[in-house]
Short mmCIF file of N, CA and C and ligand atoms in Angstrom, two decimals:
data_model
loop_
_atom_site.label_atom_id
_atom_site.label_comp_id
_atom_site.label_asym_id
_atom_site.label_seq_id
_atom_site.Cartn_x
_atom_site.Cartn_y
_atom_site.Cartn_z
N UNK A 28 0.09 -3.89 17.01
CA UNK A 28 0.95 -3.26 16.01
C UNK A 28 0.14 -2.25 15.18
N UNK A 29 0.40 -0.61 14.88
CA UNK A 29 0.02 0.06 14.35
C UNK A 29 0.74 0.53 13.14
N UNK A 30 -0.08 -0.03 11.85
CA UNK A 30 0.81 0.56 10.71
C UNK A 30 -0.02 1.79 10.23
N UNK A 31 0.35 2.80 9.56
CA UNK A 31 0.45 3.97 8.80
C UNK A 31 0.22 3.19 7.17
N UNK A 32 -1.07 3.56 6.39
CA UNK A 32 -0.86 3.70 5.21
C UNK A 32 -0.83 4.74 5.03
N UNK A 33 0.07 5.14 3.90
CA UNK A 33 0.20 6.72 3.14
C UNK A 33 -1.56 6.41 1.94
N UNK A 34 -2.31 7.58 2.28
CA UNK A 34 -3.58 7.04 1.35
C UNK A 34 -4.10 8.30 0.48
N UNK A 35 -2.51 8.50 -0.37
CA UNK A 35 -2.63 9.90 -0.84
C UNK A 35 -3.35 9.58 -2.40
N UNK A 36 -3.29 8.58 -2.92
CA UNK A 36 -3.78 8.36 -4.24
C UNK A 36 -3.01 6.42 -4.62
N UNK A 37 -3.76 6.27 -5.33
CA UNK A 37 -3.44 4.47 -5.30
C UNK A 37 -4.27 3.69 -4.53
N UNK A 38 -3.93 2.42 -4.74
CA UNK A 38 -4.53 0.92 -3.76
C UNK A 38 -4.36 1.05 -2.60
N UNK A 39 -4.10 2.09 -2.01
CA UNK A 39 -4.41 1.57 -0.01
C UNK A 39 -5.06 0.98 0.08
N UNK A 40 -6.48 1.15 -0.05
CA UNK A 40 -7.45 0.27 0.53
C UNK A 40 -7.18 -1.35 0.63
N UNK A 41 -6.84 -1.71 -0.74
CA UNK A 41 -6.08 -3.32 -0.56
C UNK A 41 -5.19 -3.63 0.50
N UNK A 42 -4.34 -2.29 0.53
CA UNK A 42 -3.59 -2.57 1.85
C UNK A 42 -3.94 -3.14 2.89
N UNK A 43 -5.11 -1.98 3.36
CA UNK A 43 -5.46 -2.14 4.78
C UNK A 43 -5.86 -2.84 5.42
N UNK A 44 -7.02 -3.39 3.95
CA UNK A 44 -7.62 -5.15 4.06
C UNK A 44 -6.71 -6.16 4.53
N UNK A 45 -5.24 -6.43 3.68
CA UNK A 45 -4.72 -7.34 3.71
C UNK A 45 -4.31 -6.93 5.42
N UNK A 46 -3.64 -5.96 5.94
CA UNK A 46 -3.10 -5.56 7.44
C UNK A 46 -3.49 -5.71 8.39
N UNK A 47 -5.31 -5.57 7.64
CA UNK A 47 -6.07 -6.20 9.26
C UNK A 47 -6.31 -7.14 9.28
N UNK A 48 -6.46 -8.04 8.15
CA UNK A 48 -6.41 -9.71 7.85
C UNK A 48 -5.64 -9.88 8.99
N UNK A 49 -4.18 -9.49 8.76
CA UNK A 49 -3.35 -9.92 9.78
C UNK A 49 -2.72 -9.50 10.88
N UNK A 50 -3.74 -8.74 11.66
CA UNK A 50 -4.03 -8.67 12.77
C UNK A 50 -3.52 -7.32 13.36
N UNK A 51 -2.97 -6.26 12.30
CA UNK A 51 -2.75 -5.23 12.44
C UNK A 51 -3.64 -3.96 12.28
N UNK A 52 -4.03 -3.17 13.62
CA UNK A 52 -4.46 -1.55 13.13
C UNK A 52 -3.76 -0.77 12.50
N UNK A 53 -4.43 -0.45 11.36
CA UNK A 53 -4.54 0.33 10.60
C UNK A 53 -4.89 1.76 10.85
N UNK A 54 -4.26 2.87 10.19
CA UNK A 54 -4.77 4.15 10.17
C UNK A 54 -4.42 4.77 8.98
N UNK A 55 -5.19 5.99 8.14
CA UNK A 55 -4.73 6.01 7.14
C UNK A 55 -4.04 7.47 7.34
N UNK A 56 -2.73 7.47 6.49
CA UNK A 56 -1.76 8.68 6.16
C UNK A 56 -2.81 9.83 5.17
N UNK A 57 -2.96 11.25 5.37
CA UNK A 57 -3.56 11.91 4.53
C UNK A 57 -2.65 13.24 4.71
N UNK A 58 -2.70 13.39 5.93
CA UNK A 58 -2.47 14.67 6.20
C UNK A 58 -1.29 14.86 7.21
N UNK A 59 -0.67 16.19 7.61
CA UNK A 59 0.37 16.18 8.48
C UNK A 59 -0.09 15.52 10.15
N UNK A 60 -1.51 16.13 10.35
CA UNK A 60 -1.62 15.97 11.65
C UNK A 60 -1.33 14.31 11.78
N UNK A 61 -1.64 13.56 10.70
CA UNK A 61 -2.23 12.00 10.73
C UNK A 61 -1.09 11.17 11.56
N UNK A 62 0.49 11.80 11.05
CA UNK A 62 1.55 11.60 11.36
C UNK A 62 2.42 11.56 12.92
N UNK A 63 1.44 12.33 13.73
CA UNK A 63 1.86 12.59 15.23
C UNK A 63 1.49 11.58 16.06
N UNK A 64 0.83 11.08 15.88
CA UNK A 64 0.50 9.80 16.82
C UNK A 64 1.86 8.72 16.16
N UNK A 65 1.90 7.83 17.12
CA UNK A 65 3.35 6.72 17.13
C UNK A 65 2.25 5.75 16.82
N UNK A 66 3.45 5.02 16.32
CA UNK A 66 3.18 4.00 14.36
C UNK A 66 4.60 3.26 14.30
N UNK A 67 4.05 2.28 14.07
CA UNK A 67 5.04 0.80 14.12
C UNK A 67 5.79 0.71 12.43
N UNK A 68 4.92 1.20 12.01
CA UNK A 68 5.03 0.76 10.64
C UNK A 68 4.56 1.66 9.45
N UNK A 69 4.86 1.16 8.29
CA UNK A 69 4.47 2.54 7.61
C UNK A 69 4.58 1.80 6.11
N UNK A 70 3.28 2.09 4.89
CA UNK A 70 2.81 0.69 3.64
C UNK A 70 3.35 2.31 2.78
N UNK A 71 3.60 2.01 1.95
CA UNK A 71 3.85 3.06 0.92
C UNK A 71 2.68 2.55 -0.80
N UNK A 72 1.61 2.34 -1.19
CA UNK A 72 1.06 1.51 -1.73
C UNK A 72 1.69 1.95 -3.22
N UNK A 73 1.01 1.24 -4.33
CA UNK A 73 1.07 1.45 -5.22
C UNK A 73 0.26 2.43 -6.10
N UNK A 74 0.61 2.98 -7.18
CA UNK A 74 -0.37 4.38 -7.73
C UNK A 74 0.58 4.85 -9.19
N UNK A 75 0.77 6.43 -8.77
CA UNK A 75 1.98 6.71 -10.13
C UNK A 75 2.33 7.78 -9.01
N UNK A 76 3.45 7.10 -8.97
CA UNK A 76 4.74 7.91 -8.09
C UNK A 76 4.74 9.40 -8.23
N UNK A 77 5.11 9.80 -9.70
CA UNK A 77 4.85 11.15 -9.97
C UNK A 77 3.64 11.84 -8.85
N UNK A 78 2.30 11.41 -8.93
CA UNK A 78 1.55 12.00 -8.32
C UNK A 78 1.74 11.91 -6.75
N UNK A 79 2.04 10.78 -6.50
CA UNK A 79 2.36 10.21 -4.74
C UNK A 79 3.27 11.33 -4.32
N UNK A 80 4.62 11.55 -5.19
CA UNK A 80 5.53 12.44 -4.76
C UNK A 80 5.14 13.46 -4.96
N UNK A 81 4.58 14.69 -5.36
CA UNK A 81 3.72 15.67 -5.54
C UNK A 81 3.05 16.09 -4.55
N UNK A 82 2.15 14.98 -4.00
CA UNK A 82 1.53 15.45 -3.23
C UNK A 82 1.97 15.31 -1.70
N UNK A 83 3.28 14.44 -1.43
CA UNK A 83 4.03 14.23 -0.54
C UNK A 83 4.34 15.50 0.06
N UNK A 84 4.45 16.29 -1.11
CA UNK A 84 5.24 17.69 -1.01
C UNK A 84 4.05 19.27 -0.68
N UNK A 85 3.46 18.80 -1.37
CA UNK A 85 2.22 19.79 -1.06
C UNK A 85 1.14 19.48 0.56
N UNK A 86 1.59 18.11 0.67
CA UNK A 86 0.77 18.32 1.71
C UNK A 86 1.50 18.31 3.72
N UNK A 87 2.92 18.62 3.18
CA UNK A 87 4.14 18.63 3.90
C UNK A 87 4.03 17.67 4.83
N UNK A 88 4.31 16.70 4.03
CA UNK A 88 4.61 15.32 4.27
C UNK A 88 5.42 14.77 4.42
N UNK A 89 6.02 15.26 3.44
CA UNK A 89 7.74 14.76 2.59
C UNK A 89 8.84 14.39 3.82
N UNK A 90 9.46 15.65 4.41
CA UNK A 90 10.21 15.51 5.11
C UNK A 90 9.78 14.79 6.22
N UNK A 91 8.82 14.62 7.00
CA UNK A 91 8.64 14.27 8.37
C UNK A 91 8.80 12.32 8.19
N UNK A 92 7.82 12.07 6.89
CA UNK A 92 8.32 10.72 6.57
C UNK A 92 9.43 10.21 6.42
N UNK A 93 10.43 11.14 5.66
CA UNK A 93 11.46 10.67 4.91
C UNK A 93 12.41 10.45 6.16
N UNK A 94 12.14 11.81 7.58
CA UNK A 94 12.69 11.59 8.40
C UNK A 94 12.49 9.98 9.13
N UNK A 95 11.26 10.06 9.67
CA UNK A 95 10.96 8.30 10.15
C UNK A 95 11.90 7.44 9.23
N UNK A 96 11.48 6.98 7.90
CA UNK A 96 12.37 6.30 7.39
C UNK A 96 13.81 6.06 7.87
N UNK A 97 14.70 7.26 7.77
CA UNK A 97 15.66 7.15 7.98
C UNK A 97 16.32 6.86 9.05
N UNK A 98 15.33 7.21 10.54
CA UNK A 98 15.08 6.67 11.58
C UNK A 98 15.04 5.19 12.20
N UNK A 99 14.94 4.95 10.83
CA UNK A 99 14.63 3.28 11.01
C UNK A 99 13.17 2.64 11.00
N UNK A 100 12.09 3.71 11.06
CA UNK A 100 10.70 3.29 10.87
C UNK A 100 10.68 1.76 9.80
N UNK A 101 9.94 0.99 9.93
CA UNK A 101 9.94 -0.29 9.06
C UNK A 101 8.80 0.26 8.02
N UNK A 102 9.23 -0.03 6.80
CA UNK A 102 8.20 0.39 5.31
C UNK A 102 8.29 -0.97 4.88
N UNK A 103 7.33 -1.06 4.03
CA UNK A 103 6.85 -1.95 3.41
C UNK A 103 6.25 -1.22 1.37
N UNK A 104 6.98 -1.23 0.57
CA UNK A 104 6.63 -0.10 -0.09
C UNK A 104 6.64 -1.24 -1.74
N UNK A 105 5.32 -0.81 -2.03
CA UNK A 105 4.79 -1.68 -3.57
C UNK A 105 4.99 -0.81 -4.64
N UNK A 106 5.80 -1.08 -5.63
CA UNK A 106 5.30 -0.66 -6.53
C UNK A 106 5.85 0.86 -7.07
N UNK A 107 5.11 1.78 -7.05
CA UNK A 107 5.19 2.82 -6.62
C UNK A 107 5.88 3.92 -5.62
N UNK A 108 5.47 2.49 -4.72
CA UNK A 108 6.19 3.01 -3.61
C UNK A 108 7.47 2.37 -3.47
N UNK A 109 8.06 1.07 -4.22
CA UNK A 109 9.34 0.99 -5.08
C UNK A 109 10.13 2.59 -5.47
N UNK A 110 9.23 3.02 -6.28
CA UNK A 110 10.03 3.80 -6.81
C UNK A 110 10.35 5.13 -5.74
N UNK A 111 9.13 5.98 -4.81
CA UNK A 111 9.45 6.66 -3.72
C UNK A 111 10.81 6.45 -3.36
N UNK A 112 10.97 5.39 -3.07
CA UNK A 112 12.58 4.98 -2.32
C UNK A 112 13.48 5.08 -2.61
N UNK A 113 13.82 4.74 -4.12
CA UNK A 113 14.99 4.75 -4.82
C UNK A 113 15.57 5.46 -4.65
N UNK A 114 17.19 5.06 -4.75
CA UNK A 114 17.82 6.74 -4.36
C UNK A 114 18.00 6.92 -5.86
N UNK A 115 17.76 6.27 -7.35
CA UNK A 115 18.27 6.33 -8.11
C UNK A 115 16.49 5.92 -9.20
N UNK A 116 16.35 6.55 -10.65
CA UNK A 116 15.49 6.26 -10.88
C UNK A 116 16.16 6.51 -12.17
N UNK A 117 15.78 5.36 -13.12
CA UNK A 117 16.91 5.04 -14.75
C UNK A 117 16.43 6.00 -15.71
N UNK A 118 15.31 5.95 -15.38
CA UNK A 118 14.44 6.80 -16.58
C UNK A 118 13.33 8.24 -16.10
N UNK A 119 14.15 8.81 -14.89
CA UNK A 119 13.37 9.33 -14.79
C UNK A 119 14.20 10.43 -14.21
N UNK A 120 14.95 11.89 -14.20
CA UNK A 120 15.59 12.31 -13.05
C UNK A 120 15.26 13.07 -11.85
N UNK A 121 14.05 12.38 -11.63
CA UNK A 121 13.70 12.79 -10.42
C UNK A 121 13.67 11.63 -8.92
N UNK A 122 14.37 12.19 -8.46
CA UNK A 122 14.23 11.40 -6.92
C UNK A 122 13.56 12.09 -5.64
N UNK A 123 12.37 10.73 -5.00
CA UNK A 123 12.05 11.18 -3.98
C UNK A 123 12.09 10.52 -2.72
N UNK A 124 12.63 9.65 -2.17
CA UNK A 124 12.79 9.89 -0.85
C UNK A 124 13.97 9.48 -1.02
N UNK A 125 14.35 8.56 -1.69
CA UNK A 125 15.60 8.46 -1.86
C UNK A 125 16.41 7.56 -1.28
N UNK A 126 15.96 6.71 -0.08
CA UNK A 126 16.87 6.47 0.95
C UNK A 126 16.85 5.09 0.93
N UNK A 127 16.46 3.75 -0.58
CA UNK A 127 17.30 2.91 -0.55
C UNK A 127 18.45 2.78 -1.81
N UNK A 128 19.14 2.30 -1.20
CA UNK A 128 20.53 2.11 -2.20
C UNK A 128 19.98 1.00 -3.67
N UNK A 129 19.57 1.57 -4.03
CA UNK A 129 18.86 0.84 -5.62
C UNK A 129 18.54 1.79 -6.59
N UNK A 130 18.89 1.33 -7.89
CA UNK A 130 18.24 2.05 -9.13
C UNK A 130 17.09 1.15 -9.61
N UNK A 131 15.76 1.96 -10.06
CA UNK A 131 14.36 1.32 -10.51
C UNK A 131 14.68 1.81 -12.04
N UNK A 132 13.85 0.97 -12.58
CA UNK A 132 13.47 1.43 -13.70
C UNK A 132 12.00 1.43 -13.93
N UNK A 133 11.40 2.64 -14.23
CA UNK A 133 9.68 2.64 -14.39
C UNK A 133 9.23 1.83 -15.30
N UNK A 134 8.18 1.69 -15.28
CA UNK A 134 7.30 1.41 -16.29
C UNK A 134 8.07 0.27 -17.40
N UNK A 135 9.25 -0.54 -16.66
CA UNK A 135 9.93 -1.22 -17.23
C UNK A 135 10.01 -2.61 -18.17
N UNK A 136 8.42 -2.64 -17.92
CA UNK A 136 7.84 -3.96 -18.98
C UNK A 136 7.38 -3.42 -20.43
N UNK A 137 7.61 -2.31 -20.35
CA UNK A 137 6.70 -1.68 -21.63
C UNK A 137 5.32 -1.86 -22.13
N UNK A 138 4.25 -1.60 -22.70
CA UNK A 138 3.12 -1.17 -22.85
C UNK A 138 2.79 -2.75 -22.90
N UNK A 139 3.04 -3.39 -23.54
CA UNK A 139 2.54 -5.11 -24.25
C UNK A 139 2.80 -5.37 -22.99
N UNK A 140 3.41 -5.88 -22.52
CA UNK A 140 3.56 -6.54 -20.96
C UNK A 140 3.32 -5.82 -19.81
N UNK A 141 2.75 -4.73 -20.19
CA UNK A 141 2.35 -3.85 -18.62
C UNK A 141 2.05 -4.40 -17.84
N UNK A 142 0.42 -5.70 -17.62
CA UNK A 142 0.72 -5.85 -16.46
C UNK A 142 0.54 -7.67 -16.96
N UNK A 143 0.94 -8.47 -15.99
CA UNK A 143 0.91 -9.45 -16.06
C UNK A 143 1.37 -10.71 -14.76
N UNK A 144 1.31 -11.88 -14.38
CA UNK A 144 0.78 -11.97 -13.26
C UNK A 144 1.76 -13.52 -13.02
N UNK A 145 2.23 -14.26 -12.13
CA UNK A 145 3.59 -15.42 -12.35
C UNK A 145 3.54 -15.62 -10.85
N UNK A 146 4.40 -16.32 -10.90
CA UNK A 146 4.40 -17.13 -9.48
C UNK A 146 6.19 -16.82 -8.95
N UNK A 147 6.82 -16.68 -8.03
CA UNK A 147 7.95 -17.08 -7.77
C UNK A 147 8.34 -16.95 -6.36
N UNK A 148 9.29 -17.13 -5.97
CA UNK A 148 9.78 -17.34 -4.69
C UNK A 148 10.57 -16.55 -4.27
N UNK A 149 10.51 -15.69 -3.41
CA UNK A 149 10.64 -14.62 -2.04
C UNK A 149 11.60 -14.66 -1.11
N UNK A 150 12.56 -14.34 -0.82
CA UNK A 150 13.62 -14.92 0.07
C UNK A 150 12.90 -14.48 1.43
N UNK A 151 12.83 -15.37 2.05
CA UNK A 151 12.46 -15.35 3.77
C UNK A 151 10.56 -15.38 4.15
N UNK A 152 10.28 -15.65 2.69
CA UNK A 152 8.91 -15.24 2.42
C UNK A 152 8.35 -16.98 2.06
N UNK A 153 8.63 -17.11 0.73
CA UNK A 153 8.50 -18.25 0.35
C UNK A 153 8.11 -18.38 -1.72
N UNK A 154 7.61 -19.46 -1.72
CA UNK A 154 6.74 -19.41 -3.38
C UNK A 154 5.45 -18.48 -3.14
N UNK A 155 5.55 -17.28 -4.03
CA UNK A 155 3.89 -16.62 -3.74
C UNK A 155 3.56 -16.24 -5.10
N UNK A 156 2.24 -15.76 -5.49
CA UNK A 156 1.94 -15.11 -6.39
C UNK A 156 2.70 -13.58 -6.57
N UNK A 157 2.61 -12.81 -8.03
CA UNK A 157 3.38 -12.00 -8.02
C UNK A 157 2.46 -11.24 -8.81
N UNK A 158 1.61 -10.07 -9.15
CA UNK A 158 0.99 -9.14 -9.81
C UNK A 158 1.57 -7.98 -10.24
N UNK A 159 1.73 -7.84 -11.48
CA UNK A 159 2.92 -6.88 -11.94
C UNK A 159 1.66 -5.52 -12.70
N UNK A 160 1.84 -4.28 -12.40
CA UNK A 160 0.92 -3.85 -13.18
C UNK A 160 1.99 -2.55 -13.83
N UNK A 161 1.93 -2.02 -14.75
CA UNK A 161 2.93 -0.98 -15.22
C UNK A 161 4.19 -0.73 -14.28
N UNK A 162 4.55 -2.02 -14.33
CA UNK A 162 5.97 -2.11 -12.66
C UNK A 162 6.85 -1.69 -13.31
N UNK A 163 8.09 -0.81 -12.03
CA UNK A 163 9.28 -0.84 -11.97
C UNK A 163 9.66 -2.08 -11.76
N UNK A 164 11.43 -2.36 -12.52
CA UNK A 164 12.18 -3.07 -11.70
C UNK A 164 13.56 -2.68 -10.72
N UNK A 165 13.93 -3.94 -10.25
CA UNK A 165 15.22 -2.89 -10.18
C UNK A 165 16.80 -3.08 -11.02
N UNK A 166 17.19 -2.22 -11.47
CA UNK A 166 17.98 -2.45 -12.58
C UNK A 166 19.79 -2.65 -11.70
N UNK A 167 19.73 -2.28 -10.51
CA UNK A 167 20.99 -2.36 -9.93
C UNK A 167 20.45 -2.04 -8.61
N UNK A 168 21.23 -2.65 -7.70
CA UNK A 168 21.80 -2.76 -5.88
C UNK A 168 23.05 -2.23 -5.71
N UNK A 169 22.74 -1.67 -4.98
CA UNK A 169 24.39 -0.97 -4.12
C UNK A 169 24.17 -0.51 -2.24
N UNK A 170 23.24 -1.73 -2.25
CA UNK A 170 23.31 -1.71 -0.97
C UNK A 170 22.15 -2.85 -0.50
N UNK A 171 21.26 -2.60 -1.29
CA UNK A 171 19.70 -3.21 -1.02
C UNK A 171 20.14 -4.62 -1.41
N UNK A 172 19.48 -5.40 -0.59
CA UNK A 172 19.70 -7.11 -0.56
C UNK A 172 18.63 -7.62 -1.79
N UNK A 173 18.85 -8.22 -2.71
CA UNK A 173 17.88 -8.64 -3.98
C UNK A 173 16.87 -9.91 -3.11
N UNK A 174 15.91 -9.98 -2.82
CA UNK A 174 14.89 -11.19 -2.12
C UNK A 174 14.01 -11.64 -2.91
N UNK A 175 14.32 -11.16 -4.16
CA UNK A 175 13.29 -11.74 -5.48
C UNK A 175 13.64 -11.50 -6.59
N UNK A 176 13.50 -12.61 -7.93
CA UNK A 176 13.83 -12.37 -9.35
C UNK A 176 12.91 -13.12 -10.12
N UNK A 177 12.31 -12.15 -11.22
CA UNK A 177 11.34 -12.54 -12.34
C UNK A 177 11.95 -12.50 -13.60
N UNK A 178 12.44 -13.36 -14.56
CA UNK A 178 13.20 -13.63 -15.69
C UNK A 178 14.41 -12.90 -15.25
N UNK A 179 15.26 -12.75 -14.28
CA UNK A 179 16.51 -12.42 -14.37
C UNK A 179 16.31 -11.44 -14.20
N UNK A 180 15.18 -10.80 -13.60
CA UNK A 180 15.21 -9.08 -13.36
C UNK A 180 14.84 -9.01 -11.56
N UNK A 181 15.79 -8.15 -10.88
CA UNK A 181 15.17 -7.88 -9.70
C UNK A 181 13.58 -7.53 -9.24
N UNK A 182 12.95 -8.21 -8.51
CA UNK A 182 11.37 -7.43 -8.14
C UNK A 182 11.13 -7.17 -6.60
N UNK A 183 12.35 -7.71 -5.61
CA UNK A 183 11.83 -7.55 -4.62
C UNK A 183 13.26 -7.16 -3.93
N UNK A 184 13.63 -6.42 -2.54
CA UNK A 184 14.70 -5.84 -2.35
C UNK A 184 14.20 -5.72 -0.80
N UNK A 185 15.46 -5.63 -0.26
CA UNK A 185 15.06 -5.21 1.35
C UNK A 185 16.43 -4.17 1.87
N UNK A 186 16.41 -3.53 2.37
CA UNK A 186 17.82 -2.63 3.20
C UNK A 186 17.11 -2.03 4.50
N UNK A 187 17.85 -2.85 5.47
CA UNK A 187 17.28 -3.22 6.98
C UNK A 187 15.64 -2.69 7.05
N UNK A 188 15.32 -1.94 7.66
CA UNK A 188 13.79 -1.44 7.73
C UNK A 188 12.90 -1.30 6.52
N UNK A 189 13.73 -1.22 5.42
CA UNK A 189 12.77 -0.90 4.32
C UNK A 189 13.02 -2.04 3.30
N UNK A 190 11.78 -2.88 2.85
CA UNK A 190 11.19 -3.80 2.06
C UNK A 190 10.52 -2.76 1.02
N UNK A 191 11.05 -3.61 -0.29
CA UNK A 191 10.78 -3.11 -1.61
C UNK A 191 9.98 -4.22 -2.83
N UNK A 192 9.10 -3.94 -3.10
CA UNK A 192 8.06 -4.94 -3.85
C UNK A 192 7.90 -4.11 -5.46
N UNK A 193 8.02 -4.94 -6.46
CA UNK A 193 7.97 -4.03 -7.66
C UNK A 193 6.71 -4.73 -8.18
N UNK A 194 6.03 -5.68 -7.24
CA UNK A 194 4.61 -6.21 -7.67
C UNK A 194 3.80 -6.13 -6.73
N UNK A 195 2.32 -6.40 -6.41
CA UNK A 195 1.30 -5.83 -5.40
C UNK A 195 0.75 -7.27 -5.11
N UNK A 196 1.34 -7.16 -4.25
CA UNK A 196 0.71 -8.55 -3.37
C UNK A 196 -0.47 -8.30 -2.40
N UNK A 197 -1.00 -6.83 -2.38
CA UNK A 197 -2.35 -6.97 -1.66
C UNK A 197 -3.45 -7.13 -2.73
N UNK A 198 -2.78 -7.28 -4.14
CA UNK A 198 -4.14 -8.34 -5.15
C UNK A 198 -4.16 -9.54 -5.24
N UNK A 199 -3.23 -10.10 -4.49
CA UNK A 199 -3.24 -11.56 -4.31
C UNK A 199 -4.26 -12.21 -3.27
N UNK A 200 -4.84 -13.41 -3.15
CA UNK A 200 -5.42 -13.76 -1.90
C UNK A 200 -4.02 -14.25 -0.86
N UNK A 201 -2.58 -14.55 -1.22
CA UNK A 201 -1.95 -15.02 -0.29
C UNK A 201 -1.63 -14.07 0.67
N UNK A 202 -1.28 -14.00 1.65
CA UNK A 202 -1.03 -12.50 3.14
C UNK A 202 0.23 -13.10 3.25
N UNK A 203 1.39 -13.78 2.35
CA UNK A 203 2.47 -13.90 3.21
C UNK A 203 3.81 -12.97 3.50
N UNK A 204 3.48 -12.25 2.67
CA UNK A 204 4.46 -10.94 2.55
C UNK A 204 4.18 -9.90 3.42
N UNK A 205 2.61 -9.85 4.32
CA UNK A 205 2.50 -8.98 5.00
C UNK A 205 2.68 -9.78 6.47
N UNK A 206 2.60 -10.97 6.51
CA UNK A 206 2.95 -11.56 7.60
C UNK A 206 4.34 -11.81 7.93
N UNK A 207 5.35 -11.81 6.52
CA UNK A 207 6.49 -11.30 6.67
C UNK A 207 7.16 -9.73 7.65
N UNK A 208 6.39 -8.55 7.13
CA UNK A 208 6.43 -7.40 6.91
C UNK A 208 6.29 -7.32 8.43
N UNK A 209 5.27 -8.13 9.11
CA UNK A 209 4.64 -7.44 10.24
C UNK A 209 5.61 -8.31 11.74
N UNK A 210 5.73 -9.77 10.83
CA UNK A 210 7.16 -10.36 11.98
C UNK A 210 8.63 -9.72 11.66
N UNK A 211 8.83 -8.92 11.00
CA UNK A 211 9.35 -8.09 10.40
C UNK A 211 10.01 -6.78 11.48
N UNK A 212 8.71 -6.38 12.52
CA UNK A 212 9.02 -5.33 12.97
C UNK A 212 9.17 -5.68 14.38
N1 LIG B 1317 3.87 3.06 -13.27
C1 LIG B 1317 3.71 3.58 -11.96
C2 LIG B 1317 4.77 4.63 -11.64
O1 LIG B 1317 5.65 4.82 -12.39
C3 LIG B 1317 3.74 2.48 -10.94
C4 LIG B 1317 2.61 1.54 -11.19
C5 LIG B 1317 1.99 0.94 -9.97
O2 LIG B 1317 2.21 1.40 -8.84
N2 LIG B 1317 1.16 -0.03 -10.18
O3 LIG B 1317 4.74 5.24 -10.65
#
């Protein structure tokens, strides 16, 4: 199994660790050429979206991904890469890829609770650790299946190929979300 990290700015590297833990090659996303070789899979990591999407665009990226996605490519997207997806963003009016049926809200714990760290349970996943760092949540579904809730707030979402994480489970020592991700495809 060959996954694609996008390793434009953010935690890839955690990614890749956790991917080859479990038994997946890795290659990292930088550039257009990176994209032509065939790829099972595709990590969207965590960072500040603003910049991720920016440079999505400058380094003509944007479309060829957004195409896979929609294709059905399987993502796996933290965080950040939460927000990439949204077709809808509460506090922000910019959208970039757009293509799951969910509204995020950024930076939605506010400064005192930025980041902070809990345990809960995963639909199809199980009880795991949960690492929240200046997270989105998601504030509404209109399509995306909810597979996780932290005080009554959405954190985890799926709509067929694309899995949505509003916490970073490659700072966890558990791999079960990527062993999800990867029986997944
Ligand atoms: N706050 C970041 C953003 O809005 C996300 C934070 C993260 O990825 N850890 O893009």
């Amino acid at each position: 199994m060959v996954i694609g990290v996008l390793a434009l700015q953010g935690d890839f590297i955690e990614h890749e660790k956790k991917l080859r833990e479990c038994g997946a090659e890795v290659f990292e996303i930088r550039q257009r050429c990176d994209i032509e070789r065939d790829f099972d899979g595709l990590v969207l990591p965590g960072g500040e979206s603003t910049v991720i999407g920016k440079l999505l665009h400058e380094l003509d990226l944007f479309e060829s991904l957004r195409n896979k996605i929609i294709a059905g490519m399987p993502v796996l997207a933290t965080c950040a890469g939460m927000i990439l997806l949204a077709k809808r963003i509460e506090n922000d009016n910019k959208v970039h890829f757009g293509t799951m049926k969910m509204t995020v809200r950024r930076n939605a714990y506010g400064r005192q609770l930025g980041s902070f760290r809990t345990q809960s349970e995963m639909k199809g996943v199980g009880n795991i650790p949960m690492t929240f760092i200046r997270a989105p949540y998601i504030s509404e579904t209109n399509g995306a299946e909810i597979l996780a809730e932290v005080d009554g707030k959405a954190v985890a979402a799926r709509e067929g190929n694309q899995i949505a994480l509003a916490f970073h489970p490659e700072l966890d020592e558990c791999n079960m979300v990527y062993d999800y991700f990867l029986k997944s495809i």
